[in-house]
Every structure is written in C-alpha cells, then in structure tokens.
C-alpha cells in the first residue's frame, strides 16, 4: 500500500477533526474514503 501525505491548511478544521476521531488518523481517513465510495456507488446505482 502506498502512503500519501495529507496536507490540511485549515488548522481549526484539523483540530476539530482530531478531537472527534475515535481511532488513529489513518484508520479514520480510510473510513471516510470508504463512506465516500459507498455514497458514490449508491448515487450512481452501481
């Protein structure tokens, strides 16, 4: 698996995200990606 650098320019947004996450940041980002993919699949009817 390749790893990518995640750049967040909005410090307030990043601080809020870190406060609400339950797992480590990598796991949370993967979960967000999975949710987005599932929403796209449902939206496109696949």
CSV table of C-alpha atoms in Angstrom, one decimal:
chain,number,residue,atom,x,y,z
A,1,UNK,CA,0.0,0.0,0.0
A,2,UNK,CA,1.3,3.4,-0.9
A,3,UNK,CA,1.2,6.1,1.7
A,4,UNK,CA,0.4,9.7,0.9
A,5,UNK,CA,1.0,13.0,2.7
A,6,UNK,CA,-2.2,14.6,3.8
A,7,UNK,CA,-2.0,18.4,3.9
A,8,UNK,CA,-4.6,20.3,5.9
A,9,UNK,CA,-4.3,24.1,5.6
A,10,UNK,CA,-7.3,24.9,7.9
A,11,UNK,CA,-5.8,24.5,11.4
A,12,UNK,CA,-9.2,24.9,13.1
A,13,UNK,CA,-10.8,22.2,10.9
A,14,UNK,CA,-7.9,19.8,11.6
A,15,UNK,CA,-8.1,20.4,15.4
A,16,UNK,CA,-11.8,19.7,15.4
A,17,UNK,CA,-11.3,16.5,13.3
A,18,UNK,CA,-8.6,15.3,15.8
A,19,UNK,CA,-10.9,15.9,18.7
A,20,UNK,CA,-13.8,13.8,17.3
A,21,UNK,CA,-11.9,10.8,15.9
A,22,UNK,CA,-12.2,7.5,17.8
A,23,UNK,CA,-9.2,5.7,16.1
A,24,UNK,CA,-5.8,6.7,14.8
A,25,UNK,CA,-5.8,9.2,12.0
A,26,UNK,CA,-5.0,6.6,9.2
A,27,UNK,CA,-8.0,4.5,10.2
A,28,UNK,CA,-10.3,7.5,10.3
A,29,UNK,CA,-9.2,8.6,6.8
A,30,UNK,CA,-9.7,5.1,5.4
A,31,UNK,CA,-13.2,5.0,6.9
A,32,UNK,CA,-14.0,8.4,5.4
A,33,UNK,CA,-12.8,7.2,2.0
A,34,UNK,CA,-14.9,4.0,2.3
A,35,UNK,CA,-18.0,6.1,3.2
A,36,UNK,CA,-17.4,8.4,0.2
A,37,UNK,CA,-17.0,5.4,-2.2
A,38,UNK,CA,-20.2,3.8,-0.8
A,39,UNK,CA,-22.1,7.1,-1.3
A,40,UNK,CA,-20.9,7.4,-4.9
A,41,UNK,CA,-21.8,3.8,-5.7
A,42,UNK,CA,-25.4,4.3,-4.3
A,43,UNK,CA,-25.7,7.6,-6.1
A,44,UNK,CA,-24.7,6.1,-9.4
A,45,UNK,CA,-26.8,3.0,-8.9
A,46,UNK,CA,-23.9,0.5,-9.1
